[in-house]
CSV table of C-alpha atoms in Angstrom, one decimal:
chain,number,residue,atom,x,y,z
A,23,MET,CA,-34.6,17.0,310.1
A,24,PRO,CA,-30.8,16.8,310.1
A,25,LEU,CA,-29.2,19.2,312.5
A,26,LEU,CA,-26.1,21.4,312.4
A,27,VAL,CA,-24.4,23.4,315.2
A,28,MET,CA,-22.8,26.7,314.0
A,29,LYS,CA,-20.7,28.8,316.4
A,30,PHE,CA,-19.7,32.4,315.7
A,31,GLY,CA,-16.8,33.9,317.7
A,32,GLY,CA,-16.6,37.5,318.8
A,33,THR,CA,-14.9,38.9,315.7
A,34,SER,CA,-17.6,37.2,313.6
A,35,VAL,CA,-20.4,39.1,315.4
A,36,ALA,CA,-18.4,42.3,316.2
A,37,THR,CA,-20.9,44.6,314.4
A,38,LEU,CA,-24.4,44.5,313.1
A,39,ASP,CA,-23.1,44.1,309.6
A,40,ARG,CA,-21.1,41.0,310.7
A,41,ILE,CA,-24.1,39.6,312.4
A,42,ARG,CA,-26.0,40.0,309.2
A,43,ARG,CA,-23.3,38.3,307.3
A,44,ALA,CA,-23.3,35.4,309.8
A,45,ALA,CA,-27.1,35.2,309.6
A,46,LYS,CA,-26.8,34.7,305.8
A,47,ARG,CA,-24.6,31.7,306.4
A,48,VAL,CA,-27.2,30.3,308.8
A,49,GLY,CA,-30.0,31.0,306.3
A,50,ARG,CA,-28.0,29.0,303.7
A,51,GLU,CA,-28.0,26.0,305.9
A,52,VAL,CA,-31.7,26.3,306.7
A,53,ALA,CA,-32.3,26.5,302.9
A,54,ASN,CA,-30.3,23.2,302.6
A,55,GLY,CA,-32.8,21.5,304.9
A,56,TYR,CA,-31.1,21.7,308.3
A,57,ASP,CA,-32.4,22.7,311.7
A,58,VAL,CA,-29.7,24.9,313.1
A,59,ILE,CA,-28.4,25.6,316.6
A,60,VAL,CA,-26.3,28.8,316.5
A,61,ILE,CA,-23.9,29.4,319.4
A,62,VAL,CA,-22.8,33.0,319.7
A,63,SER,CA,-20.0,34.7,321.6
A,64,ALA,CA,-20.2,38.3,322.9
A,65,MET,CA,-19.4,41.0,320.3
A,66,SER,CA,-15.6,41.5,320.1
A,67,GLY,CA,-14.2,43.4,323.0
A,68,GLU,CA,-17.5,43.2,325.1
A,69,THR,CA,-16.3,40.6,327.5
A,70,ASN,CA,-13.1,42.5,328.3
A,71,LYS,CA,-15.1,45.6,328.9
A,72,LEU,CA,-17.4,43.8,331.3
A,73,VAL,CA,-14.5,42.1,333.1
A,74,GLY,CA,-13.0,45.6,333.5
A,75,TYR,CA,-16.2,47.0,335.0
A,76,VAL,CA,-16.3,44.2,337.5
A,77,GLY,CA,-12.6,44.8,338.6
A,78,GLU,CA,-13.2,48.6,338.9
A,79,THR,CA,-16.3,48.0,341.0
A,80,SER,CA,-15.1,45.3,343.3
A,81,PRO,CA,-11.4,44.2,343.2
A,82,LEU,CA,-12.3,41.3,345.5
A,83,TYR,CA,-15.5,40.5,343.7
A,84,ASP,CA,-18.1,37.8,344.4
A,85,ALA,CA,-17.6,35.3,341.6
A,86,ARG,CA,-21.4,34.7,341.3
A,87,GLU,CA,-21.9,38.4,340.5
A,88,TYR,CA,-18.9,38.3,338.1
A,89,ASP,CA,-20.6,35.6,336.1
A,90,ALA,CA,-23.9,37.5,336.1
A,91,VAL,CA,-22.1,40.6,334.6
A,92,VAL,CA,-19.8,38.9,332.1
A,93,SER,CA,-22.4,36.5,330.7
A,94,SER,CA,-24.6,39.4,329.6
A,95,GLY,CA,-22.5,40.0,326.4
A,96,GLU,CA,-23.6,36.8,324.8
A,97,ASN,CA,-27.2,37.5,325.7
A,98,VAL,CA,-27.1,40.7,323.6
A,99,THR,CA,-25.5,38.9,320.6
A,100,ALA,CA,-28.1,36.1,320.8
A,101,GLY,CA,-31.0,38.5,320.8
A,102,LEU,CA,-29.6,40.5,317.9
A,103,MET,CA,-28.8,37.4,315.8
A,104,ALA,CA,-32.4,36.1,316.4
A,105,LEU,CA,-33.9,39.4,315.4
A,106,THR,CA,-31.7,39.5,312.2
A,107,LEU,CA,-32.9,36.0,311.2
A,108,GLN,CA,-36.5,37.0,311.9
A,109,GLU,CA,-36.0,39.9,309.4
A,110,MET,CA,-34.9,37.3,306.9
A,111,ASP,CA,-38.2,35.5,307.4
A,112,ILE,CA,-36.4,32.6,309.2
A,113,PRO,CA,-38.3,31.4,312.4
A,114,ALA,CA,-35.6,31.9,315.1
A,115,ARG,CA,-35.6,32.3,318.8
A,116,SER,CA,-32.8,33.2,321.3
A,117,TRP,CA,-32.0,31.1,324.3
A,118,GLN,CA,-30.0,31.9,327.3
A,119,GLY,CA,-28.2,29.2,329.2
A,120,TRP,CA,-30.7,28.9,332.0
A,121,GLN,CA,-33.6,28.5,329.5
A,122,VAL,CA,-32.2,25.5,327.7
A,123,PRO,CA,-31.0,24.6,330.4
A,124,VAL,CA,-27.2,24.2,330.2
A,125,LYS,CA,-26.6,22.5,333.5
A,126,THR,CA,-23.1,23.1,334.9
A,127,THR,CA,-21.0,22.7,338.1
A,128,SER,CA,-20.9,25.5,340.6
A,129,ALA,CA,-17.3,26.5,339.9
A,130,HIS,CA,-18.1,30.1,338.9
A,131,ALA,CA,-15.9,31.6,336.1
A,132,SER,CA,-14.7,28.1,335.2
A,133,ALA,CA,-17.8,25.9,335.4
A,134,ARG,CA,-17.9,22.6,333.5
A,135,ILE,CA,-21.0,21.4,331.6
A,136,GLU,CA,-22.7,18.4,333.1
A,137,GLU,CA,-25.9,18.0,331.1
A,138,ILE,CA,-27.8,19.6,328.2
A,139,PRO,CA,-31.4,18.3,328.1
A,140,THR,CA,-32.6,18.5,324.5
A,141,ASP,CA,-36.4,18.5,325.3
A,142,ASN,CA,-37.1,22.3,325.3
A,143,ILE,CA,-35.3,23.1,322.0
A,144,MET,CA,-36.5,20.0,320.2
A,145,ALA,CA,-40.1,20.8,321.1
A,146,LYS,CA,-39.7,24.3,319.5
A,147,PHE,CA,-38.1,22.7,316.4
A,148,GLY,CA,-41.2,20.5,316.3
A,149,GLU,CA,-43.4,23.6,316.4
A,150,GLY,CA,-41.7,25.2,313.4
A,151,MET,CA,-38.7,27.0,314.7
A,152,LYS,CA,-35.8,26.6,312.4
A,153,VAL,CA,-33.0,28.2,314.3
A,154,ALA,CA,-32.2,28.2,318.1
A,155,VAL,CA,-29.7,31.0,318.8
A,156,VAL,CA,-28.0,30.0,322.1
A,157,ALA,CA,-25.8,32.3,324.2
A,158,GLY,CA,-22.5,30.5,324.5
A,159,PHE,CA,-20.1,30.6,327.5
A,160,GLN,CA,-22.8,30.3,330.1
A,161,GLY,CA,-25.0,27.9,332.0
A,162,ILE,CA,-26.8,27.4,335.3
A,163,SER,CA,-25.5,25.9,338.5
A,164,PRO,CA,-27.4,23.4,340.8
A,165,GLU,CA,-28.1,26.4,343.0
A,166,GLY,CA,-29.9,28.2,340.1
A,167,ARG,CA,-27.1,30.8,339.6
A,168,ILE,CA,-25.7,31.9,336.2
A,169,THR,CA,-22.3,30.3,335.6
A,170,THR,CA,-19.6,30.9,332.9
A,171,LEU,CA,-17.2,28.4,331.4
A,172,GLY,CA,-14.0,30.3,331.2
A,173,ARG,CA,-12.5,32.3,328.4
A,174,GLY,CA,-13.2,30.6,325.0
A,175,GLY,CA,-16.0,28.7,326.6
A,176,SER,CA,-18.3,29.3,323.6
A,177,ASP,CA,-16.3,26.7,321.7
A,178,THR,CA,-17.0,24.2,324.5
A,179,THR,CA,-20.7,25.2,324.4
A,180,ALA,CA,-20.9,24.5,320.7
A,181,VAL,CA,-19.3,21.1,320.9
A,182,ALA,CA,-21.4,20.1,323.9
A,183,PHE,CA,-24.6,21.0,322.0
A,184,ALA,CA,-23.4,19.0,319.0
A,185,ALA,CA,-22.8,16.0,321.2
A,186,ALA,CA,-26.2,16.4,323.0
A,187,PHE,CA,-28.3,16.8,319.9
A,188,GLU,CA,-26.2,14.4,317.8
A,189,ALA,CA,-25.6,17.0,315.2
A,190,GLU,CA,-24.2,16.0,311.8
A,191,ARG,CA,-21.3,18.5,312.2
A,192,CYS,CA,-20.2,21.5,314.4
A,193,ASP,CA,-18.9,24.4,312.4
A,194,ILE,CA,-16.7,26.9,314.3
A,195,TYR,CA,-16.6,30.3,312.5
A,196,THR,CA,-13.7,32.5,313.5
A,197,ASP,CA,-11.3,35.0,312.1
A,198,VAL,CA,-8.9,32.4,310.6
A,199,ASP,CA,-9.8,30.2,307.7
A,200,GLY,CA,-8.7,26.9,309.2
A,201,VAL,CA,-5.9,25.1,311.1
A,202,TYR,CA,-2.4,25.7,309.7
A,203,THR,CA,0.8,23.7,310.0
A,204,THR,CA,2.1,26.6,312.1
A,205,ASP,CA,1.5,30.2,312.7
A,206,PRO,CA,1.4,32.0,309.3
A,207,ARG,CA,2.7,35.1,311.0
A,208,ILE,CA,6.0,33.4,311.6
A,209,THR,CA,6.5,31.7,308.2
A,210,ASN,CA,4.6,32.4,305.0
A,211,LYS,CA,5.2,28.7,304.1
A,212,ALA,CA,2.5,27.7,306.6
A,213,ARG,CA,-0.1,25.5,304.9
A,214,LYS,CA,-3.8,25.2,305.7
A,215,LEU,CA,-4.7,21.6,306.6
A,216,GLU,CA,-7.7,20.0,305.0
A,217,LYS,CA,-8.1,17.5,307.9
A,218,ILE,CA,-6.5,17.0,311.3
A,219,SER,CA,-7.1,14.3,313.9
A,220,PHE,CA,-8.7,15.0,317.3
A,221,GLU,CA,-5.5,13.9,319.0
A,222,GLU,CA,-3.3,16.3,316.9
A,223,MET,CA,-5.7,19.2,317.4
A,224,LEU,CA,-5.8,18.6,321.1
A,225,GLU,CA,-2.0,18.6,321.4
A,226,LEU,CA,-1.7,21.7,319.2
A,227,ALA,CA,-4.4,23.5,321.2
A,228,SER,CA,-2.7,22.6,324.5
A,229,LEU,CA,0.7,23.6,323.2
A,230,GLY,CA,-0.2,27.1,322.2
A,231,ALA,CA,-2.3,27.1,319.0
A,232,LYS,CA,-5.2,29.5,319.6
A,233,VAL,CA,-7.6,28.2,317.1
A,234,LEU,CA,-9.8,26.1,319.5
A,235,GLN,CA,-10.2,26.0,323.2
A,236,THR,CA,-8.6,22.8,324.6
A,237,ARG,CA,-11.6,21.7,326.5
A,238,SER,CA,-13.8,21.9,323.3
A,239,VAL,CA,-11.4,19.5,321.5
A,240,GLU,CA,-11.4,17.2,324.4
A,241,LEU,CA,-15.2,17.0,324.3
A,242,ALA,CA,-15.2,16.6,320.5
A,243,MET,CA,-12.8,13.7,320.8
A,244,ARG,CA,-14.7,12.0,323.5
A,245,TYR,CA,-18.0,12.1,321.7
A,246,LYS,CA,-16.7,11.9,318.1
A,247,VAL,CA,-18.1,15.3,317.1
A,248,ARG,CA,-16.9,16.3,313.6
A,249,LEU,CA,-15.6,19.8,313.9
A,250,ARG,CA,-15.0,22.2,311.0
A,251,VAL,CA,-13.0,25.4,311.6
A,252,LEU,CA,-13.5,28.1,309.0
A,253,SER,CA,-13.5,31.8,308.5
A,254,SER,CA,-16.7,33.9,308.6
A,255,PHE,CA,-15.0,36.4,306.4
A,256,GLU,CA,-14.3,34.1,303.4
A,257,GLU,CA,-16.8,33.3,300.6
A,258,MET,CA,-19.3,30.6,301.5
A,259,ASP,CA,-17.8,27.3,300.4
A,260,ASP,CA,-18.8,23.7,301.5
A,261,SER,CA,-15.1,22.6,301.2
A,262,ALA,CA,-13.6,25.5,303.1
A,263,GLY,CA,-11.8,25.3,306.4
A,264,THR,CA,-10.2,22.4,308.3
A,265,LEU,CA,-12.1,19.3,309.4
A,266,VAL,CA,-11.1,18.1,312.8
A,267,CYS,CA,-12.1,14.4,312.8
A,268,ASP,CA,-11.4,10.9,313.9
A,269,GLU,CA,-8.0,9.5,312.8
A,270,GLU,CA,-9.7,6.8,310.7
A,271,GLU,CA,-11.0,9.6,308.3
A,272,ILE,CA,-7.4,10.6,307.5
A,273,VAL,CA,-6.0,8.2,304.8
A,274,GLU,CA,-2.3,9.0,305.1
A,275,SER,CA,-0.5,11.0,307.7
A,276,LYS,CA,2.8,12.7,307.5
A,277,ALA,CA,5.2,12.1,310.5
A,278,VAL,CA,4.6,15.7,311.7
A,279,ALA,CA,1.3,17.6,311.2
A,280,GLY,CA,2.3,20.9,312.7
A,281,VAL,CA,4.6,23.0,314.8
A,282,ALA,CA,3.2,24.8,317.8
A,283,TYR,CA,4.8,27.2,320.2
A,284,SER,CA,4.2,28.9,323.5
A,285,ARG,CA,6.1,32.2,324.0
A,286,ASP,CA,5.3,33.0,327.6
A,287,GLU,CA,7.2,30.2,329.4
A,288,ALA,CA,9.5,30.1,332.3
A,289,LYS,CA,12.0,27.5,333.8
A,290,MET,CA,12.6,27.0,337.5
A,291,THR,CA,15.3,24.8,339.0
A,292,LEU,CA,15.7,23.7,342.6
A,293,THR,CA,19.4,22.9,343.2
A,294,GLU,CA,20.8,20.3,345.7
A,295,VAL,CA,17.4,18.8,346.6
A,296,GLU,CA,17.5,15.8,348.9
A,297,ASP,CA,17.1,12.7,346.8
A,298,ARG,CA,14.7,10.6,348.7
A,299,PRO,CA,11.3,8.8,348.2
A,300,GLY,CA,8.5,11.4,348.1
A,301,ILE,CA,10.6,14.4,347.3
A,302,ALA,CA,8.8,15.0,344.0
A,303,ALA,CA,5.5,14.9,345.8
A,304,ALA,CA,6.8,17.3,348.4
A,305,ILE,CA,7.8,19.8,345.7
A,306,PHE,CA,4.9,19.6,343.3
A,307,GLY,CA,2.2,19.2,346.0
A,308,PRO,CA,2.5,22.8,347.2
A,309,LEU,CA,2.7,23.9,343.5
A,310,ALA,CA,-0.6,22.2,342.8
A,311,GLU,CA,-2.3,23.7,345.8
A,312,ALA,CA,-1.1,27.1,344.5
A,313,ALA,CA,-2.8,26.4,341.1
A,314,VAL,CA,0.6,26.5,339.3
A,315,ASN,CA,0.4,24.6,336.0
A,316,VAL,CA,3.7,22.7,335.8
A,317,ASP,CA,4.5,21.2,332.4
A,318,MET,CA,8.0,19.8,331.6
A,319,ILE,CA,9.9,18.2,334.5
A,320,VAL,CA,13.5,17.0,334.5
A,321,GLN,CA,15.3,15.5,337.5
A,322,ASN,CA,19.1,15.2,337.4
A,323,ILE,CA,21.2,12.2,338.3
A,324,SER,CA,21.7,12.0,342.1
A,325,GLU,CA,25.1,12.8,343.4
A,326,GLU,CA,26.0,12.4,347.0
A,327,GLY,CA,22.4,12.1,347.9
A,328,LYS,CA,21.5,15.4,346.2
A,329,THR,CA,19.7,16.1,342.9
A,330,ASP,CA,18.4,19.1,340.9
A,331,MET,CA,14.8,19.4,339.9
A,332,THR,CA,13.8,21.5,336.9
A,333,PHE,CA,10.4,22.3,335.5
A,334,SER,CA,8.6,24.7,333.2
A,335,LEU,CA,5.5,26.8,333.9
A,336,PRO,CA,3.6,29.8,332.5
A,337,ILE,CA,5.6,33.0,333.0
A,338,ASP,CA,2.7,34.7,334.9
A,339,GLN,CA,2.7,32.0,337.5
A,340,VAL,CA,6.4,32.4,338.5
A,341,LYS,CA,5.8,34.5,341.5
A,342,ARG,CA,3.1,32.3,342.8
A,343,ALA,CA,5.3,29.2,342.4
A,344,GLU,CA,8.3,31.0,344.0
A,345,LYS,CA,6.1,31.9,347.1
A,346,ALA,CA,4.7,28.3,347.4
A,347,LEU,CA,8.2,26.7,347.3
A,348,GLU,CA,9.8,29.2,349.7
A,349,GLU,CA,6.9,28.6,352.2
A,350,ALA,CA,7.3,24.8,351.8
A,351,LYS,CA,11.1,25.2,352.5
A,352,ALA,CA,10.2,27.4,355.6
A,353,ARG,CA,8.0,24.6,356.9
A,354,ASN,CA,10.9,22.1,356.4
A,355,GLU,CA,8.8,20.1,353.9
A,356,ILE,CA,11.6,20.5,351.3
A,357,GLY,CA,15.2,21.6,351.3
A,358,PHE,CA,17.1,23.2,348.4
A,359,SER,CA,20.2,25.3,348.0
A,360,GLU,CA,19.0,27.7,345.3
A,361,LEU,CA,15.8,28.5,343.3
A,362,LEU,CA,17.0,29.5,339.9
A,363,ILE,CA,14.5,31.2,337.6
A,364,ASP,CA,14.8,31.7,333.8
A,365,SER,CA,12.0,33.8,332.5
A,366,ASP,CA,13.4,34.1,328.9
A,367,VAL,CA,12.5,30.8,327.4
A,368,CYS,CA,9.8,29.4,325.1
A,369,LYS,CA,8.4,26.0,324.3
A,370,VAL,CA,8.4,24.7,320.7
A,371,SER,CA,6.7,21.4,319.8
A,372,ILE,CA,6.1,19.2,316.9
A,373,VAL,CA,2.9,17.2,316.7
A,374,GLY,CA,1.7,14.3,314.5
A,375,ILE,CA,-0.1,11.0,314.7
A,376,GLY,CA,2.4,9.8,312.0
A,377,MET,CA,5.1,9.7,314.7
A,378,ARG,CA,3.7,6.3,315.8
A,379,SER,CA,4.9,4.7,312.6
A,380,HIS,CA,7.8,6.8,311.7
A,381,ALA,CA,11.2,6.3,313.4
A,382,GLY,CA,13.8,9.1,314.0
A,383,VAL,CA,11.4,12.0,314.2
A,384,ALA,CA,12.8,13.3,317.5
A,385,ALA,CA,16.4,12.8,316.3
A,386,LYS,CA,15.7,14.9,313.2
A,387,MET,CA,14.1,17.6,315.4
A,388,PHE,CA,17.2,17.8,317.6
A,389,ALA,CA,19.6,17.7,314.7
A,390,THR,CA,17.7,20.6,313.0
A,391,LEU,CA,17.9,22.7,316.1
A,392,ARG,CA,21.6,21.9,316.5
A,393,ASP,CA,22.3,23.0,313.0
A,394,GLU,CA,20.7,26.3,313.8
A,395,GLY,CA,22.8,26.7,316.9
A,396,ILE,CA,19.8,26.4,319.2
A,397,ASN,CA,20.5,24.8,322.6
A,398,ILE,CA,17.8,22.6,324.1
A,399,LYS,CA,17.2,23.2,327.8
A,400,VAL,CA,14.4,20.7,328.6
A,401,ILE,CA,12.7,17.9,326.5
A,402,THR,CA,9.4,16.1,326.9
A,403,THR,CA,7.7,13.6,324.7
A,404,SER,CA,4.5,11.7,324.2
A,405,GLU,CA,3.4,9.2,321.6
A,406,ILE,CA,2.5,12.0,319.1
A,407,LYS,CA,4.5,15.0,320.4
A,408,VAL,CA,8.0,16.2,321.1
A,409,SER,CA,8.4,19.5,322.9
A,410,VAL,CA,11.6,21.4,323.8
A,411,LEU,CA,12.4,24.5,325.9
A,412,VAL,CA,14.7,27.0,324.2
A,413,ASP,CA,15.8,30.6,324.7
A,414,ARG,CA,12.9,32.9,323.6
A,415,LYS,CA,15.1,34.8,321.1
A,416,TYR,CA,15.3,31.6,319.0
A,417,LEU,CA,11.5,31.1,318.8
A,418,GLU,CA,10.9,32.2,315.2
A,419,LEU,CA,14.1,30.6,313.9
A,420,ALA,CA,13.2,27.2,315.6
A,421,VAL,CA,9.7,27.2,314.2
A,422,GLN,CA,10.8,28.1,310.7
A,423,ALA,CA,13.6,25.6,310.7
A,424,LEU,CA,11.4,22.7,311.9
A,425,HIS,CA,8.6,23.6,309.5
A,426,ASP,CA,11.2,23.4,306.6
A,427,ALA,CA,12.9,20.3,308.0
A,428,PHE,CA,9.6,18.3,308.0
A,429,ASP,CA,8.4,19.7,304.6
A,430,LEU,CA,5.2,20.9,306.2
A,431,ASP,CA,4.6,23.3,303.3
A,432,ARG,CA,3.7,20.2,301.1
A,433,ALA,CA,0.8,17.9,301.6
A,434,ALA,CA,1.4,14.2,302.3
C-alpha cells in the first residue's frame, strides 16, 4: 500500500470537534487507498499549561521529569484521534514515542531523532491496521527515558517518519493555508505560493517565518521528503496548500520568492577592540559557551591597531551575552572600550533561489530601502538571501516596500 504521513498541529486538534474534522481528512486518504501515519501535537494551549505546572512545582527542575510531564499532551491527543477513527470504522491504533520506538539522543527538552525502526508499525499495517496515530514531539533516550524534541518538534517527527517509511508525501496541517510571499498581516498583497524549494523554505523558516520548524525543513531537504503545508480549516482540496519540494520541480523561479522578518533582534558593538589574530575567536567563544545565537557580524576597518566588532542576536539573549563578554574582559581574554547595545532593531530579509541567476537583486533591495528613508545598520548575504538590520519602527514599511519592489503579488 502507498503510505502518507499527515501531521496535525495544536490548533487543528484543539477541541473534540476539530479532532473529528481532522479524522475525516484521514478517512478520506484511507478511502483513497493509503495507509496513513498521523502525527499529532498536543491540543492547543496544553503544552504551555504543562510547562507552567513544571515551573510552579520546581523552578530548577530535573529535565528528565520535565519531558515526562510535557510529553503527556501529545499522548492524550493520539488516544482521542485513534478513538475517533475507530468510531468511523477505520482500524486505528495510537502509538507513543517509546512504543515505535522513536530513538533519540539524551538531550532532554531538545533531543534529536537518531533512528525510527519501521518494523513494529509495518507489522500492524500488515495485520490490517490502516492508521497509526503517533504522538509527536517525543521519543526515547538510550537510557530508556522519555525525551522531547523542543517546541515545534511535531513537525520534525512528521518529516522523520516520512523519511523512515519512504512516504509518498508528508502533509502538515496547520492554521494557515500555505506559505505566503510574506506575512499577510503586514500586507494584504501577500500571495500564497503554489510551490517553494527546500532551500527557500529553510531560509524563510530560519529568518522568522513561523510556518514550519527549521529542523523539519532541514530533514525534508536532506531526505527529499515532499512536504505540503495546508490548513485544516479549509475545504478538502487535493491542490490546496503549498508544496515544499526539490528545486528541480519548480520550472521557473522569480529572483525573490519571499520577504521574511524577525522583530525581536538586538545589535551589540564592542568598540576599540585590539585588532590581532584570534580576536574574533576570543569574542565569540564565550558567547557560544553562553548559548548566545549570534547572527550577523561586521568588523570595521582597523585604525591604529583597534577595530569595532558588531553583531546581532535575539533580544532575549542580550543580558546573557553582556555577562559573558564582561566576564571575558575581566579575565583579560578580550579588551574593549565600550559595549554598546541597541535593542530597538529588526531583521528584514529577501529570499529566492532565483538570485543565483539574477544580477542586481541586492542593489535593488538597498535602493528600495533608501527611497523609503530607511537606514541599514548591518548587512549579511548568502547565495539565495540578503538580510539587513534596520530600526524596528521601519519593519512594516520595509516589508511592504520590498514586497512591492519585487512584484511578489504576481506569480512568475
